[in-house]
Amino acid sequence: MNETSISAVSSVIIEDGVAIARGVYISDHAHGFDRPDVFIRDQPLDRVAPVRIGRGAWLGQNVVVMPGVTIGAGAVVGANSVVRDDVPPRCVVAGTPARLIRQLTT
């Protein structure tokens, strides 16, 4: 199955009018993986940072949004992208990692 998943231990804010396609994963935390003697799933959280998806943004199919990211209002994230850094408002990003493709007209 290709379900969307939102995992928050602190804060994931999704503003009005956001479009989220199938298979999107949004998380405000990541597990540590420093100890080879402990399963990764059992290691403590390494990073917790809030996520914000701005008003009217659009996340394409299978997008991954990492901890600490803000996606600006009206931004578009292309399918299969991994967003590690903030995305400015009214722009298109895509890729792994996501990179600026173009600025949308205002």
Backbone as numpy.savetxt, mean C-alpha at the origin, in Angstrom:
# Nx Ny Nz CAx CAy CAz Cx Cy Cz
-8.31 -17.98 -4.48 -9.14 -16.80 -4.48 -8.26 -15.56 -4.48
-8.78 -14.48 -4.96 -8.03 -13.25 -5.12 -8.70 -12.13 -4.32
-8.68 -12.25 -3.00 -9.38 -11.30 -2.15 -8.48 -10.15 -1.72
-9.10 -9.02 -1.46 -8.39 -7.88 -0.90 -8.20 -8.11 0.59
-7.04 -7.66 1.12 -6.74 -7.85 2.54 -6.17 -6.56 3.10
-6.73 -6.11 4.22 -6.24 -4.93 4.93 -5.88 -5.38 6.34
-4.61 -5.19 6.69 -4.11 -5.65 7.98 -3.54 -4.45 8.73
-4.14 -4.15 9.90 -3.73 -2.96 10.65 -3.53 -3.30 12.12
-2.38 -2.91 12.65 -2.18 -2.99 14.10 -2.19 -1.60 14.71
-2.05 -0.58 13.88 -2.06 0.79 14.36 -3.10 1.62 13.60
-2.82 1.89 12.30 -3.72 2.79 11.57 -3.62 2.60 10.06
-4.76 2.26 9.45 -4.92 2.31 7.99 -6.15 3.16 7.76
-5.97 4.31 7.11 -7.08 5.22 6.83 -7.35 5.21 5.34
-8.59 4.93 4.98 -9.02 4.94 3.59 -10.10 6.00 3.48
-9.79 7.07 2.75 -10.71 8.20 2.66 -11.84 7.92 1.66
-12.77 8.85 1.56 -13.95 8.70 0.70 -13.58 8.47 -0.76
-14.38 7.65 -1.43 -14.30 7.50 -2.87 -13.11 6.72 -3.38
-12.40 6.02 -2.51 -11.25 5.23 -2.94 -11.74 3.96 -3.64
-11.13 3.64 -4.78 -11.43 2.40 -5.51 -10.32 1.41 -5.24
-10.70 0.22 -4.79 -9.74 -0.84 -4.47 -10.12 -2.08 -5.26
-9.25 -2.50 -6.17 -9.52 -3.67 -7.00 -9.26 -4.96 -6.23
-9.52 -6.07 -6.88 -9.30 -7.39 -6.27 -7.83 -7.64 -5.99
-7.57 -8.38 -4.93 -6.23 -8.83 -4.63 -5.31 -7.80 -4.01
-5.82 -6.64 -3.64 -4.98 -5.60 -3.03 -4.63 -6.00 -1.60
-3.39 -5.72 -1.19 -2.94 -5.99 0.19 -2.40 -4.68 0.76
-2.99 -4.23 1.87 -2.58 -3.00 2.54 -2.21 -3.37 3.97
-1.01 -2.97 4.43 -0.59 -3.30 5.78 0.20 -2.15 6.39
-0.05 -1.91 7.68 0.70 -0.87 8.39 1.83 -1.48 9.22
2.17 -2.74 8.97 3.22 -3.40 9.76 3.91 -4.50 8.94
5.09 -4.87 9.40 5.85 -5.96 8.78 6.53 -6.77 9.88
6.69 -8.04 9.63 7.39 -8.91 10.59 8.89 -8.78 10.42
9.59 -8.93 11.54 11.04 -9.02 11.49 11.45 -10.38 10.92
12.67 -10.47 10.47 13.18 -11.76 9.98 14.67 -11.89 10.26
15.10 -11.27 11.35 16.52 -11.26 11.71 17.01 -12.55 12.36
16.12 -13.31 12.98 16.54 -14.50 13.73 16.30 -15.77 12.91
17.35 -16.41 12.43 17.17 -17.62 11.63 16.63 -18.80 12.42
16.71 -18.75 13.75 16.22 -19.85 14.59 14.73 -19.74 14.92
14.07 -18.67 14.46 12.65 -18.45 14.74 11.91 -18.28 13.43
10.78 -18.98 13.28 9.95 -18.80 12.08 9.62 -17.32 11.91
9.62 -16.84 10.68 9.31 -15.43 10.41 7.95 -15.06 11.00
6.97 -15.93 10.85 5.62 -15.63 11.37 5.61 -15.43 12.88
6.61 -15.99 13.57 6.68 -15.90 15.03 7.59 -14.79 15.53
8.24 -14.09 14.63 9.12 -13.00 15.04 8.30 -11.74 15.29
8.79 -10.88 16.17 8.02 -9.67 16.49 7.94 -8.73 15.28
6.96 -7.85 15.36 6.81 -6.85 14.30 8.04 -5.96 14.29
8.55 -5.73 13.10 9.78 -4.97 12.90 9.47 -3.50 12.62
8.37 -3.26 11.95 8.02 -1.90 11.55 6.51 -1.73 11.64
6.09 -0.70 12.34 4.67 -0.32 12.39 4.62 1.15 12.04
3.88 1.48 10.97 3.78 2.88 10.53 2.43 3.06 9.84
1.73 4.16 10.11 0.38 4.35 9.56 0.37 4.46 8.04
-0.77 4.05 7.48 -1.00 4.12 6.03 -2.22 4.99 5.81
-2.17 5.83 4.77 -3.32 6.65 4.40 -3.51 6.58 2.89
-4.74 6.29 2.48 -5.10 6.28 1.07 -6.04 7.47 0.88
-5.59 8.44 0.09 -6.31 9.70 -0.07 -7.59 9.60 -0.87
-8.43 10.56 -0.66 -9.75 10.66 -1.28 -9.68 10.44 -2.80
-10.51 9.51 -3.28 -10.64 9.29 -4.71 -9.48 8.57 -5.37
-8.52 8.07 -4.60 -7.42 7.31 -5.20 -7.95 5.99 -5.76
-7.17 5.39 -6.65 -7.57 4.13 -7.28 -6.39 3.17 -7.21
-6.61 2.02 -6.56 -5.59 0.99 -6.46 -5.96 -0.16 -7.39
-5.13 -0.43 -8.38 -5.40 -1.49 -9.35 -5.24 -2.88 -8.75
-5.57 -3.86 -9.54 -5.55 -5.25 -9.09 -4.17 -5.68 -8.59
-4.16 -6.39 -7.47 -2.96 -6.99 -6.86 -1.92 -5.97 -6.38
-2.32 -4.76 -6.10 -1.40 -3.75 -5.56 -1.06 -4.11 -4.11
0.20 -3.87 -3.72 0.64 -4.03 -2.34 1.05 -2.66 -1.82
0.49 -2.26 -0.67 0.82 -0.99 -0.03 1.54 -1.31 1.27
2.79 -0.86 1.39 3.64 -1.17 2.53 3.42 -0.18 3.68
3.92 -0.52 4.87 3.77 0.35 6.05 4.36 1.75 5.82
3.68 2.76 6.37 4.19 4.12 6.34 3.90 4.90 5.08
3.14 4.31 4.15 2.89 4.96 2.86 1.64 5.84 2.93
1.73 7.00 2.28 0.56 7.84 2.02 0.38 7.91 0.52
-0.82 7.58 0.06 -1.16 7.70 -1.35 -2.07 8.92 -1.46
-1.65 9.89 -2.25 -2.35 11.16 -2.34 -3.71 11.07 -3.00
-4.52 12.09 -2.75 -5.87 12.17 -3.32 -5.82 12.11 -4.84
-6.69 11.29 -5.41 -6.80 11.21 -6.86 -5.67 10.49 -7.56
-4.77 9.87 -6.82 -3.67 9.12 -7.44 -4.17 7.78 -7.96
-3.46 7.26 -8.95 -3.77 5.96 -9.53 -2.53 5.08 -9.38
-2.73 3.88 -8.83 -1.64 2.91 -8.69 -1.94 1.75 -9.63
-1.04 1.52 -10.59 -1.24 0.48 -11.60 -1.23 -0.91 -11.02
-1.88 -1.82 -11.71 -1.99 -3.22 -11.29 -0.61 -3.82 -11.02
-0.56 -4.70 -10.02 0.64 -5.46 -9.65 1.79 -4.61 -9.13
1.51 -3.40 -8.70 2.55 -2.51 -8.18 2.78 -2.75 -6.69
4.01 -2.48 -6.24 4.36 -2.52 -4.83 4.73 -1.10 -4.42
3.92 -0.51 -3.53 4.10 0.89 -3.14 4.87 0.92 -1.83
6.14 1.35 -1.91 7.01 1.45 -0.73 7.19 2.87 -0.25
6.94 3.85 -1.14 7.14 5.26 -0.84 5.85 6.03 -1.09
5.76 7.22 -0.51 4.58 8.05 -0.69 4.32 8.34 -2.16
3.03 8.46 -2.50 2.59 8.77 -3.85 1.94 10.14 -3.82
2.42 11.08 -4.65 1.82 12.42 -4.66 0.37 12.38 -5.16
-0.41 13.39 -4.81 -1.78 13.48 -5.34 -1.78 13.60 -6.86
-2.86 13.12 -7.47 -3.13 13.31 -8.91 -1.96 12.87 -9.81
-1.46 11.69 -9.56 -0.43 11.15 -10.44 -0.68 9.66 -10.63
0.03 9.08 -11.58 -0.04 7.65 -11.87 1.31 7.04 -11.53
1.29 5.98 -10.72 2.50 5.23 -10.42 2.27 3.78 -10.79
3.36 3.08 -11.10 3.25 1.66 -11.42 4.62 1.02 -11.30
4.61 -0.28 -11.11 5.86 -1.05 -11.08 6.18 -1.60 -9.71
7.31 -2.32 -9.67 7.78 -2.94 -8.44 9.25 -2.61 -8.28
9.59 -1.62 -7.49 8.68 -0.77 -6.71 7.98 0.25 -7.60
6.86 0.77 -7.10 6.07 1.74 -7.87 6.90 3.02 -8.12
6.83 3.50 -9.36 7.53 4.72 -9.76 6.56 5.64 -10.49
6.85 6.93 -10.44 6.00 7.91 -11.09 6.00 7.68 -12.60
4.80 7.55 -13.17 4.63 7.39 -14.62 4.26 8.73 -15.25
3.29 9.41 -14.62 2.90 10.73 -15.12 2.07 11.46 -14.09
2.04 12.77 -14.23 1.19 13.63 -13.40 -0.12 13.83 -14.13
-1.23 13.72 -13.44 -2.53 13.96 -14.06 -2.83 15.45 -14.05
-3.55 15.90 -15.05 -3.90 17.33 -15.11 -4.89 17.65 -14.01
-4.86 18.89 -13.56 -5.76 19.28 -12.47 -7.05 19.84 -12.98
